Amino acid sequence: GYSIDEMADICRRSLQDIGLTRRFARMVFLCGHGSECLNNPHKSAYDCGACSGNPGGPNARALAAMMNDVRVRSKLAHIGIDIPITTVFVGAQH
């Protein structure tokens, strides 16, 4: 697994990349995407490129778990990303 510092860095980069560093909603959904098809040699093109051509749901759930970790939130607060205790991150797949 990742160390707390590594998880905090992953979360920091993810939040900064999407521009979500303040004014957090009570629920934040992180959605990976995937597809289902048969007999299609190009199937991986419909899945997540960041996930090596696999559905992105597992990665979205892993990121949500990291962002819900109080130790990670404490480290993020030290660098100015203060996530309210009432905010819950939910990983999903579209």
mmCIF file with all atom_site columns, C-alpha atoms in Angstrom:
data_model
loop_
_atom_site.group_PDB
_atom_site.id
_atom_site.type_symbol
_atom_site.label_atom_id
_atom_site.label_alt_id
_atom_site.label_comp_id
_atom_site.label_asym_id
_atom_site.label_entity_id
_atom_site.label_seq_id
_atom_site.pdbx_PDB_ins_code
_atom_site.Cartn_x
_atom_site.Cartn_y
_atom_site.Cartn_z
_atom_site.occupancy
_atom_site.B_iso_or_equiv
_atom_site.pdbx_formal_charge
_atom_site.auth_seq_id
_atom_site.auth_comp_id
_atom_site.auth_asym_id
_atom_site.auth_atom_id
_atom_site.pdbx_PDB_model_num
ATOM 1  C CA . GLY A 1 1  ? 0.000   0.000  0.000   1.00 0.00 ? 1  GLY A CA 1
ATOM 2  C CA . TYR A 1 2  ? 0.823   3.663  0.053   1.00 0.00 ? 2  TYR A CA 1
ATOM 3  C CA . SER A 1 3  ? 2.240   5.557  2.991   1.00 0.00 ? 3  SER A CA 1
ATOM 4  C CA . ILE A 1 4  ? 0.163   8.384  4.476   1.00 0.00 ? 4  ILE A CA 1
ATOM 5  C CA . ASP A 1 5  ? 2.469   10.929 2.807   1.00 0.00 ? 5  ASP A CA 1
ATOM 6  C CA . GLU A 1 6  ? 2.032   9.229  -0.571  1.00 0.00 ? 6  GLU A CA 1
ATOM 7  C CA . MET A 1 7  ? -1.750  9.123  -0.181  1.00 0.00 ? 7  MET A CA 1
ATOM 8  C CA . ALA A 1 8  ? -1.833  12.799 0.781   1.00 0.00 ? 8  ALA A CA 1
ATOM 9  C CA . ASP A 1 9  ? 0.239   13.687 -2.283  1.00 0.00 ? 9  ASP A CA 1
ATOM 10 C CA . ILE A 1 10 ? -2.034  11.663 -4.590  1.00 0.00 ? 10 ILE A CA 1
ATOM 11 C CA . CYS A 1 11 ? -5.101  13.362 -3.106  1.00 0.00 ? 11 CYS A CA 1
ATOM 12 C CA . ARG A 1 12 ? -3.505  16.829 -3.296  1.00 0.00 ? 12 ARG A CA 1
ATOM 13 C CA . ARG A 1 13 ? -2.628  16.397 -6.957  1.00 0.00 ? 13 ARG A CA 1
ATOM 14 C CA . SER A 1 14 ? -6.049  14.976 -7.804  1.00 0.00 ? 14 SER A CA 1
ATOM 15 C CA . LEU A 1 15 ? -7.916  17.784 -6.055  1.00 0.00 ? 15 LEU A CA 1
ATOM 16 C CA . GLN A 1 16 ? -5.702  20.479 -7.565  1.00 0.00 ? 16 GLN A CA 1
ATOM 17 C CA . ASP A 1 17 ? -5.991  18.952 -11.041 1.00 0.00 ? 17 ASP A CA 1
ATOM 18 C CA . ILE A 1 18 ? -9.786  19.130 -10.942 1.00 0.00 ? 18 ILE A CA 1
ATOM 19 C CA . GLY A 1 19 ? -9.800  22.533 -9.240  1.00 0.00 ? 19 GLY A CA 1
ATOM 20 C CA . LEU A 1 20 ? -11.493 21.362 -6.045  1.00 0.00 ? 20 LEU A CA 1
ATOM 21 C CA . THR A 1 21 ? -9.501  22.811 -3.166  1.00 0.00 ? 21 THR A CA 1
ATOM 22 C CA . ARG A 1 22 ? -12.153 24.737 -1.230  1.00 0.00 ? 22 ARG A CA 1
ATOM 23 C CA . ARG A 1 23 ? -15.915 25.006 -0.708  1.00 0.00 ? 23 ARG A CA 1
ATOM 24 C CA . PHE A 1 24 ? -16.437 21.235 -0.573  1.00 0.00 ? 24 PHE A CA 1
ATOM 25 C CA . ALA A 1 25 ? -19.947 19.804 -0.832  1.00 0.00 ? 25 ALA A CA 1
ATOM 26 C CA . ARG A 1 26 ? -21.200 17.326 1.755   1.00 0.00 ? 26 ARG A CA 1
ATOM 27 C CA . MET A 1 27 ? -20.900 14.525 -0.817  1.00 0.00 ? 27 MET A CA 1
ATOM 28 C CA . VAL A 1 28 ? -18.295 14.446 -3.573  1.00 0.00 ? 28 VAL A CA 1
ATOM 29 C CA . PHE A 1 29 ? -18.608 11.696 -6.177  1.00 0.00 ? 29 PHE A CA 1
ATOM 30 C CA . LEU A 1 30 ? -15.469 10.484 -7.940  1.00 0.00 ? 30 LEU A CA 1
ATOM 31 C CA . CYS A 1 31 ? -16.612 8.636  -11.041 1.00 0.00 ? 31 CYS A CA 1
ATOM 32 C CA . GLY A 1 32 ? -14.488 6.339  -13.132 1.00 0.00 ? 32 GLY A CA 1
ATOM 33 C CA . HIS A 1 33 ? -15.902 5.086  -16.393 1.00 0.00 ? 33 HIS A CA 1
ATOM 34 C CA . GLY A 1 34 ? -16.115 1.732  -18.066 1.00 0.00 ? 34 GLY A CA 1
ATOM 35 C CA . SER A 1 35 ? -18.018 -0.141 -20.722 1.00 0.00 ? 35 SER A CA 1
ATOM 36 C CA . GLU A 1 36 ? -19.417 -3.539 -21.529 1.00 0.00 ? 36 GLU A CA 1
ATOM 37 C CA . CYS A 1 37 ? -19.335 -5.034 -24.997 1.00 0.00 ? 37 CYS A CA 1
ATOM 38 C CA . LEU A 1 38 ? -18.788 -8.348 -26.765 1.00 0.00 ? 38 LEU A CA 1
ATOM 39 C CA . ASN A 1 39 ? -16.707 -9.175 -29.842 1.00 0.00 ? 39 ASN A CA 1
ATOM 40 C CA . ASN A 1 40 ? -15.155 -5.742 -30.099 1.00 0.00 ? 40 ASN A CA 1
ATOM 41 C CA . PRO A 1 41 ? -11.394 -5.637 -30.676 1.00 0.00 ? 41 PRO A CA 1
ATOM 42 C CA . HIS A 1 42 ? -11.424 -1.948 -29.699 1.00 0.00 ? 42 HIS A CA 1
ATOM 43 C CA . LYS A 1 43 ? -13.133 -2.476 -26.306 1.00 0.00 ? 43 LYS A CA 1
ATOM 44 C CA . SER A 1 44 ? -10.262 -1.005 -24.288 1.00 0.00 ? 44 SER A CA 1
ATOM 45 C CA . ALA A 1 45 ? -10.754 2.323  -26.087 1.00 0.00 ? 45 ALA A CA 1
ATOM 46 C CA . TYR A 1 46 ? -14.078 2.669  -24.258 1.00 0.00 ? 46 TYR A CA 1
ATOM 47 C CA . ASP A 1 47 ? -12.538 2.195  -20.822 1.00 0.00 ? 47 ASP A CA 1
ATOM 48 C CA . CYS A 1 48 ? -10.342 4.537  -18.805 1.00 0.00 ? 48 CYS A CA 1
ATOM 49 C CA . GLY A 1 49 ? -7.009  5.479  -20.371 1.00 0.00 ? 49 GLY A CA 1
ATOM 50 C CA . ALA A 1 50 ? -5.626  6.481  -16.980 1.00 0.00 ? 50 ALA A CA 1
ATOM 51 C CA . CYS A 1 51 ? -6.442  2.974  -15.744 1.00 0.00 ? 51 CYS A CA 1
ATOM 52 C CA . SER A 1 52 ? -4.522  1.232  -18.553 1.00 0.00 ? 52 SER A CA 1
ATOM 53 C CA . GLY A 1 53 ? -7.633  0.457  -20.583 1.00 0.00 ? 53 GLY A CA 1
ATOM 54 C CA . ASN A 1 54 ? -9.550  -0.971 -17.626 1.00 0.00 ? 54 ASN A CA 1
ATOM 55 C CA . PRO A 1 55 ? -12.755 0.275  -16.009 1.00 0.00 ? 55 PRO A CA 1
ATOM 56 C CA . GLY A 1 56 ? -12.026 3.175  -13.651 1.00 0.00 ? 56 GLY A CA 1
ATOM 57 C CA . GLY A 1 57 ? -14.396 2.239  -10.810 1.00 0.00 ? 57 GLY A CA 1
ATOM 58 C CA . PRO A 1 58 ? -11.809 0.500  -8.603  1.00 0.00 ? 58 PRO A CA 1
ATOM 59 C CA . ASN A 1 59 ? -9.452  3.474  -8.834  1.00 0.00 ? 59 ASN A CA 1
ATOM 60 C CA . ALA A 1 60 ? -12.284 5.909  -8.034  1.00 0.00 ? 60 ALA A CA 1
ATOM 61 C CA . ARG A 1 61 ? -13.168 3.871  -4.939  1.00 0.00 ? 61 ARG A CA 1
ATOM 62 C CA . ALA A 1 62 ? -9.517  3.713  -3.845  1.00 0.00 ? 62 ALA A CA 1
ATOM 63 C CA . LEU A 1 63 ? -9.134  7.491  -4.227  1.00 0.00 ? 63 LEU A CA 1
ATOM 64 C CA . ALA A 1 64 ? -12.351 8.081  -2.272  1.00 0.00 ? 64 ALA A CA 1
ATOM 65 C CA . ALA A 1 65 ? -11.060 5.866  0.552   1.00 0.00 ? 65 ALA A CA 1
ATOM 66 C CA . MET A 1 66 ? -7.820  7.875  0.667   1.00 0.00 ? 66 MET A CA 1
ATOM 67 C CA . MET A 1 67 ? -9.690  11.192 0.706   1.00 0.00 ? 67 MET A CA 1
ATOM 68 C CA . ASN A 1 68 ? -11.925 9.983  3.561   1.00 0.00 ? 68 ASN A CA 1
ATOM 69 C CA . ASP A 1 69 ? -8.909  9.043  5.698   1.00 0.00 ? 69 ASP A CA 1
ATOM 70 C CA . VAL A 1 70 ? -8.571  11.506 8.605   1.00 0.00 ? 70 VAL A CA 1
ATOM 71 C CA . ARG A 1 71 ? -4.762  11.208 8.549   1.00 0.00 ? 71 ARG A CA 1
ATOM 72 C CA . VAL A 1 72 ? -4.697  12.243 4.872   1.00 0.00 ? 72 VAL A CA 1
ATOM 73 C CA . ARG A 1 73 ? -7.104  15.124 5.546   1.00 0.00 ? 73 ARG A CA 1
ATOM 74 C CA . SER A 1 74 ? -4.858  16.344 8.354   1.00 0.00 ? 74 SER A CA 1
ATOM 75 C CA . LYS A 1 75 ? -1.864  16.473 6.016   1.00 0.00 ? 75 LYS A CA 1
ATOM 76 C CA . LEU A 1 76 ? -3.931  18.240 3.340   1.00 0.00 ? 76 LEU A CA 1
ATOM 77 C CA . ALA A 1 77 ? -5.092  20.831 5.898   1.00 0.00 ? 77 ALA A CA 1
ATOM 78 C CA . HIS A 1 78 ? -1.440  21.690 6.611   1.00 0.00 ? 78 HIS A CA 1
ATOM 79 C CA . ILE A 1 79 ? -1.004  22.729 2.973   1.00 0.00 ? 79 ILE A CA 1
ATOM 80 C CA . GLY A 1 80 ? -4.228  24.721 2.788   1.00 0.00 ? 80 GLY A CA 1
ATOM 81 C CA . ILE A 1 81 ? -6.713  22.132 1.507   1.00 0.00 ? 81 ILE A CA 1
ATOM 82 C CA . ASP A 1 82 ? -9.129  21.990 4.426   1.00 0.00 ? 82 ASP A CA 1
ATOM 83 C CA . ILE A 1 83 ? -11.788 19.330 3.811   1.00 0.00 ? 83 ILE A CA 1
ATOM 84 C CA . PRO A 1 84 ? -14.698 19.642 6.259   1.00 0.00 ? 84 PRO A CA 1
ATOM 85 C CA . ILE A 1 85 ? -15.383 16.657 8.500   1.00 0.00 ? 85 ILE A CA 1
ATOM 86 C CA . THR A 1 86 ? -18.912 16.590 7.031   1.00 0.00 ? 86 THR A CA 1
ATOM 87 C CA . THR A 1 87 ? -17.620 15.970 3.491   1.00 0.00 ? 87 THR A CA 1
ATOM 88 C CA . VAL A 1 88 ? -17.779 12.363 2.293   1.00 0.00 ? 88 VAL A CA 1
ATOM 89 C CA . PHE A 1 89 ? -16.096 11.161 -0.893  1.00 0.00 ? 89 PHE A CA 1
ATOM 90 C CA . VAL A 1 90 ? -17.825 8.351  -2.788  1.00 0.00 ? 90 VAL A CA 1
ATOM 91 C CA . GLY A 1 91 ? -16.138 6.310  -5.516  1.00 0.00 ? 91 GLY A CA 1
ATOM 92 C CA . ALA A 1 92 ? -18.332 5.148  -8.370  1.00 0.00 ? 92 ALA A CA 1
ATOM 93 C CA . GLN A 1 93 ? -18.285 3.942  -11.959 1.00 0.00 ? 93 GLN A CA 1
ATOM 94 C CA . HIS A 1 94 ? -20.254 5.459  -14.807 1.00 0.00 ? 94 HIS A CA 1
#
